[in-house]
């Protein structure tokens, strides 16, 4: 599956003009126009220029037509096309963001919701426009100590720098995730600390959406903060931040190992398992987040954690693991719901939730903070007989703690 | 021609020839300057450059010089000795010189082709020439040894390729051992209903060949057997074959199948391998009606007369718990033997043909096609059985749910042309997918959709076949299937949706179908690596057995006396497999009918007086050519086994091993020569 982006494959300064000179660009020349990418794309039907066609337009010198259309605004950076491409072409992390960026530059009008989030990110370091000074306020409600790195007494490096991220800091349902993570760290006796108000959005969606300039601003800020402190690893519960730290940040100098909370807790399962004493007699289906699954190759960790919870019965949706359907939140999709609706496109979260309902599960487990609100909203409109709740894997784990 | 016998102390007289090779060499090397320089070197009597040394006039030039100038050493500076060493040795021999007085210098592959500076390349050509000029005075006249060749042939694998090669050799009077791993020969072809491009019945053409292979007096057919050990060399391979127990004595079984009818299991109950698990068989069974040999076998895993489970050594323990109605039915024929164990046969053969074929791609490796998840997803080989009159449904194409499909999707390139699975094009699946489209339509009148990336139909009659199928009204859609999933609107019949882009209309298609057929690709057997090691073969990166030269030696291997036929060398169709099998048989015959093998005299020998008997060379020889003479306490090299690799020579602490053509003085002179200063 998709490995760490090797700077020899493409470097951060690659543009559409220089792409064909890079190894990733030369790969494009091998595209056999099979259409797997188009057919697997959740919004393939809504694109005038599917990834397949983008490649051929590029190879023939007609890319301008693609850029002038809005086609690529429908790409939710879900990595589905890239995972199945028989030529191993780096669509989601190389070609498509480059084309998408140019597409947005060309638009006379950027969808308002997106525009707003973009401005918020630049101004406040979070897409919802919340005050950056309130970023760590949730921590007082955690029920356990959540130390700030800046206030750390000990001189040695902290074991875990926990990068909390935006949704998990400001949204009520996101904070549930943070509180659960804090409890789990505490129960395991992990030496951890957060950055508090110094943290800004990691910028993954910025990169995969539109604005590499914005992404670089956020990256520069976060790296500068990282450089102030000593820590052994970064752990984050946000699958998108995880993606950015794993793939993009190393191009700007990040060297520390990075883990997603599911990977971290799965690694500590021997210590964690005895603590999971509360039975949760639930049928659970797990939605693979794109940035964790297809992009990161992590499918088993979350499942192992769920199965460690006494009483949990894991059931799979029709599309799962590498074939999972995106919640629609990536690549800026989080702020394009209104736009997609205007264009008559089905909300992907609704498509996904239908599959979850069909499993007969009572819990839809997720591992990315975008998904909680997206799926909870979708469940409000998709009819279902059995009640279904959306829970992050860490929330379920915390619930099972004594 | 009377051989020139070098007189004792006759002065060395070298003829030197540098070849232009058109512009291949002369384009980068100043050949005239090289010839001029070499003329000044010691012992050189003649020094020339010529346009094509390998041409008839080129060879004639050498021969004339040998005669007229009494030359007794020849150095040809040209291409790789792999190409023309034989040519020049033969030319010199024809003029009466011992062929091993000829030395070649490779100035093309090692020089003109790889350099860009003409002056430097010319100097390199001079240095290389000098090395050879200094070397050849030490050359000795050597003799080519002839070793008799064993005329018997081993053929590994009894698919169409192995069968065809066996029959060809048997007809020519050669004794063939045909070793087949499964209980019957026939390979994949025996499972097909019809074959493209002619749509003739596969068994109608194959079963007569299988039967004659089974009954031919020159063929020892060992089915349910595997090669377990190979020793020796071309002309004289010692092979051990393991005959696995089938618990039926082949010579006594008449194939009446009365044991099958009499088995305590009234109904067939166990997954039937030949039908890929789509049908059922009893513990005692005939693999399929036309099996060759037509002999039943007993599966000890399920037969009541055996204890469950294998012993650690793979054998099974008899329990004697069953009533053994089969034995009763067999009666006086006494063909059932529950105490059979592995039997090892040792044979000697002169040549070997590998014909182990392929395995189909396991479609579970592309989980988004739903194979092994949704019952109505089949691989192509399973469908071959389903439409086959001798298959589990007697040719009635019905699904696992008992329904006859009305809409069928055939997915091309499953496990082919894909970086995530196998990168190669499997070559036969486009055509067999078209064949299956036709047969499915013929059997069920279903709508058939073929999803392809590129329709590859090369070969005689194949494009016409494609045309014919298109005319029959198949939906041929250019787009690779990306996803197969259950139709949510249909909870009942197991209908599936096939999703692909029609790349010629830019439309995403979601076609509900009753059956999905996966056009799985061909891959090497998982145990090809073991065979490769056992037979000392080479494999391509993908794991196919490697031919010696892709164009000019397509059935030879890098091991003398071992040839390749059929799909073990790479994916191909039946016509090509058969053609290759014929070629492999002809190559084997060419060796056998010559009667002997000529051995390159570059072998090593031990100077017994100097050997200290330390034995350090013995384990090092990769060809186990060195033994130890216990009475004399000296090591001894079997010339017939020695391949001239030189490992022992370098290892001997007392320097008592000498290798012909690579004697110390030859090599040191060559090194001194290459390092000697050359004109700027
Ligand atoms: C679904 C399908 C449909 C096809 N339809 C057609 C068609 O219509 N027309 C056409 O021309 N081609 C067709 N082909 C291609 C055809 O199958 C091959 O060209 C042909 O089978 C090659 O023959 P083979 O003898 O090389 O290999 P195989 O048929 O694979 O036979 C190899 C034999 O060697 C045996 N073996 C393997 N390993 C060992 C071992 N270690 N020791 C002893 N024995 C061993 C095997 O058991 C087997 O019996 C089709 C292929 C497939 C997959
Ligand atoms: S899946 Fe890959 S090879 Fe196929 S059309 Fe898309 S980019 Fe090209
Ligand atoms: S990344 Fe996902 S949304 Fe974007 S083009 Fe590929 S499949 Fe479509
Ligand atoms: S021993 Fe018994 S079970 Fe086995 S084949 Fe004979 S009758 Fe059938
Ligand atoms: S023959 Fe056709 S189906 Fe088979 S791999 Fe080649 S292109 Fe694909």
PDB file of C-alpha atoms in Angstrom, chain A residues 224-316:
ATOM      1  CA  UNK A 224       8.652  25.817  14.943  1.00  0.00           C
ATOM      2  CA  UNK A 225       6.641  24.825  18.009  1.00  0.00           C
ATOM      3  CA  UNK A 226       7.878  21.220  17.753  1.00  0.00           C
ATOM      4  CA  UNK A 227      11.413  22.504  17.665  1.00  0.00           C
ATOM      5  CA  UNK A 228      10.960  24.223  20.998  1.00  0.00           C
ATOM      6  CA  UNK A 229      10.356  20.956  22.821  1.00  0.00           C
ATOM      7  CA  UNK A 230      11.877  17.567  23.365  1.00  0.00           C
ATOM      8  CA  UNK A 231       9.666  14.566  22.783  1.00  0.00           C
ATOM      9  CA  UNK A 232      10.048  11.002  21.603  1.00  0.00           C
ATOM     10  CA  UNK A 233       7.028  10.647  19.371  1.00  0.00           C
ATOM     11  CA  UNK A 234       3.955  12.412  18.121  1.00  0.00           C
ATOM     12  CA  UNK A 235       0.604  10.724  18.659  1.00  0.00           C
ATOM     13  CA  UNK A 236      -2.584  12.130  17.197  1.00  0.00           C
ATOM     14  CA  UNK A 237      -6.172  10.947  17.089  1.00  0.00           C
ATOM     15  CA  UNK A 238      -6.828  12.858  13.905  1.00  0.00           C
ATOM     16  CA  UNK A 239      -6.316  10.671  10.873  1.00  0.00           C
ATOM     17  CA  UNK A 240      -5.715  13.720   8.692  1.00  0.00           C
ATOM     18  CA  UNK A 241      -3.028  15.169  10.930  1.00  0.00           C
ATOM     19  CA  UNK A 242      -1.506  11.706  10.992  1.00  0.00           C
ATOM     20  CA  UNK A 243      -1.467  11.726   7.197  1.00  0.00           C
ATOM     21  CA  UNK A 244       0.188  15.125   7.005  1.00  0.00           C
ATOM     22  CA  UNK A 245       2.846  14.254   9.595  1.00  0.00           C
ATOM     23  CA  UNK A 246       3.593  10.981   7.905  1.00  0.00           C
ATOM     24  CA  UNK A 247       3.734  12.116   4.294  1.00  0.00           C
ATOM     25  CA  UNK A 248       4.228  15.868   4.006  1.00  0.00           C
ATOM     26  CA  UNK A 249       5.918  17.131   7.162  1.00  0.00           C
ATOM     27  CA  UNK A 250       9.054  15.015   6.630  1.00  0.00           C
ATOM     28  CA  UNK A 251       9.620  16.988   3.426  1.00  0.00           C
ATOM     29  CA  UNK A 252       9.881  20.067   5.645  1.00  0.00           C
ATOM     30  CA  UNK A 253      12.192  18.433   8.153  1.00  0.00           C
ATOM     31  CA  UNK A 254      10.033  16.536  10.651  1.00  0.00           C
ATOM     32  CA  UNK A 255      11.910  13.475  11.842  1.00  0.00           C
ATOM     33  CA  UNK A 256      10.076  12.269  14.949  1.00  0.00           C
ATOM     34  CA  UNK A 257       8.078   9.033  14.677  1.00  0.00           C
ATOM     35  CA  UNK A 258       4.346   9.608  14.304  1.00  0.00           C
ATOM     36  CA  UNK A 259       1.512   7.348  15.410  1.00  0.00           C
ATOM     37  CA  UNK A 260      -2.236   7.458  15.248  1.00  0.00           C
ATOM     38  CA  UNK A 261      -3.989   6.734  18.536  1.00  0.00           C
ATOM     39  CA  UNK A 262      -5.333   3.438  17.157  1.00  0.00           C
ATOM     40  CA  UNK A 263      -1.789   2.340  16.262  1.00  0.00           C
ATOM     41  CA  UNK A 264      -0.465   3.520  19.614  1.00  0.00           C
ATOM     42  CA  UNK A 265      -3.123   1.758  21.674  1.00  0.00           C
ATOM     43  CA  UNK A 266      -2.949  -1.384  19.533  1.00  0.00           C
ATOM     44  CA  UNK A 267       0.756  -1.503  20.280  1.00  0.00           C
ATOM     45  CA  UNK A 268      -0.085  -1.280  23.987  1.00  0.00           C
ATOM     46  CA  UNK A 269      -2.863  -3.837  23.786  1.00  0.00           C
ATOM     47  CA  UNK A 270      -1.153  -6.293  26.178  1.00  0.00           C
ATOM     48  CA  UNK A 271      -1.197  -3.611  28.893  1.00  0.00           C
ATOM     49  CA  UNK A 272      -4.579  -2.244  27.857  1.00  0.00           C
ATOM     50  CA  UNK A 273      -6.519  -5.497  27.554  1.00  0.00           C
ATOM     51  CA  UNK A 274      -6.670  -6.247  31.322  1.00  0.00           C
ATOM     52  CA  UNK A 275      -8.049  -2.751  31.928  1.00  0.00           C
ATOM     53  CA  UNK A 276     -10.974  -3.255  29.562  1.00  0.00           C
ATOM     54  CA  UNK A 277     -13.333  -4.749  32.085  1.00  0.00           C
ATOM     55  CA  UNK A 278     -16.701  -3.168  31.287  1.00  0.00           C
ATOM     56  CA  UNK A 279     -18.726  -5.323  28.899  1.00  0.00           C
ATOM     57  CA  UNK A 280     -20.157  -3.500  25.918  1.00  0.00           C
ATOM     58  CA  UNK A 281     -22.650  -5.885  24.394  1.00  0.00           C
ATOM     59  CA  UNK A 282     -22.825  -4.185  21.034  1.00  0.00           C
ATOM     60  CA  UNK A 283     -22.676  -5.079  17.403  1.00  0.00           C
ATOM     61  CA  UNK A 284     -20.033  -2.788  16.007  1.00  0.00           C
ATOM     62  CA  UNK A 285     -19.127  -2.037  12.428  1.00  0.00           C
ATOM     63  CA  UNK A 286     -15.926  -0.171  11.739  1.00  0.00           C
ATOM     64  CA  UNK A 287     -15.487   2.481   9.079  1.00  0.00           C
ATOM     65  CA  UNK A 288     -11.907   2.604   7.771  1.00  0.00           C
ATOM     66  CA  UNK A 289     -10.813   6.252   7.574  1.00  0.00           C
ATOM     67  CA  UNK A 290      -9.140   6.858   4.211  1.00  0.00           C
ATOM     68  CA  UNK A 291      -6.052   8.462   5.717  1.00  0.00           C
ATOM     69  CA  UNK A 292      -5.543   5.568   8.100  1.00  0.00           C
ATOM     70  CA  UNK A 293      -6.540   2.656   5.874  1.00  0.00           C
ATOM     71  CA  UNK A 294      -5.737   3.135   2.224  1.00  0.00           C
ATOM     72  CA  UNK A 295      -3.205   5.894   2.825  1.00  0.00           C
ATOM     73  CA  UNK A 296      -1.581   4.443   5.924  1.00  0.00           C
ATOM     74  CA  UNK A 297      -2.117   0.730   5.455  1.00  0.00           C
ATOM     75  CA  UNK A 298      -3.586   0.423   8.961  1.00  0.00           C
ATOM     76  CA  UNK A 299      -6.659  -1.815   8.891  1.00  0.00           C
ATOM     77  CA  UNK A 300      -6.022  -4.331  11.633  1.00  0.00           C
ATOM     78  CA  UNK A 301      -5.143  -2.053  14.548  1.00  0.00           C
ATOM     79  CA  UNK A 302      -8.576  -0.538  15.092  1.00  0.00           C
ATOM     80  CA  UNK A 303     -10.230  -3.932  14.604  1.00  0.00           C
ATOM     81  CA  UNK A 304      -7.894  -5.529  17.142  1.00  0.00           C
ATOM     82  CA  UNK A 305      -8.791  -2.833  19.654  1.00  0.00           C
ATOM     83  CA  UNK A 306     -12.524  -3.265  19.090  1.00  0.00           C
ATOM     84  CA  UNK A 307     -12.309  -7.004  19.428  1.00  0.00           C
ATOM     85  CA  UNK A 308     -10.409  -6.600  22.699  1.00  0.00           C
ATOM     86  CA  UNK A 309     -13.463  -4.990  24.257  1.00  0.00           C
ATOM     87  CA  UNK A 310     -15.489  -7.649  26.077  1.00  0.00           C
ATOM     88  CA  UNK A 311     -18.895  -8.172  24.486  1.00  0.00           C
ATOM     89  CA  UNK A 312     -18.175  -6.386  21.219  1.00  0.00           C
ATOM     90  CA  UNK A 313     -19.166  -8.257  18.070  1.00  0.00           C
ATOM     91  CA  UNK A 314     -17.488  -6.892  14.991  1.00  0.00           C
ATOM     92  CA  UNK A 315     -19.397  -6.987  11.702  1.00  0.00           C
ATOM     93  CA  UNK A 316     -18.164  -5.684   8.364  1.00  0.00           C
TER      94      UNK A 316
END
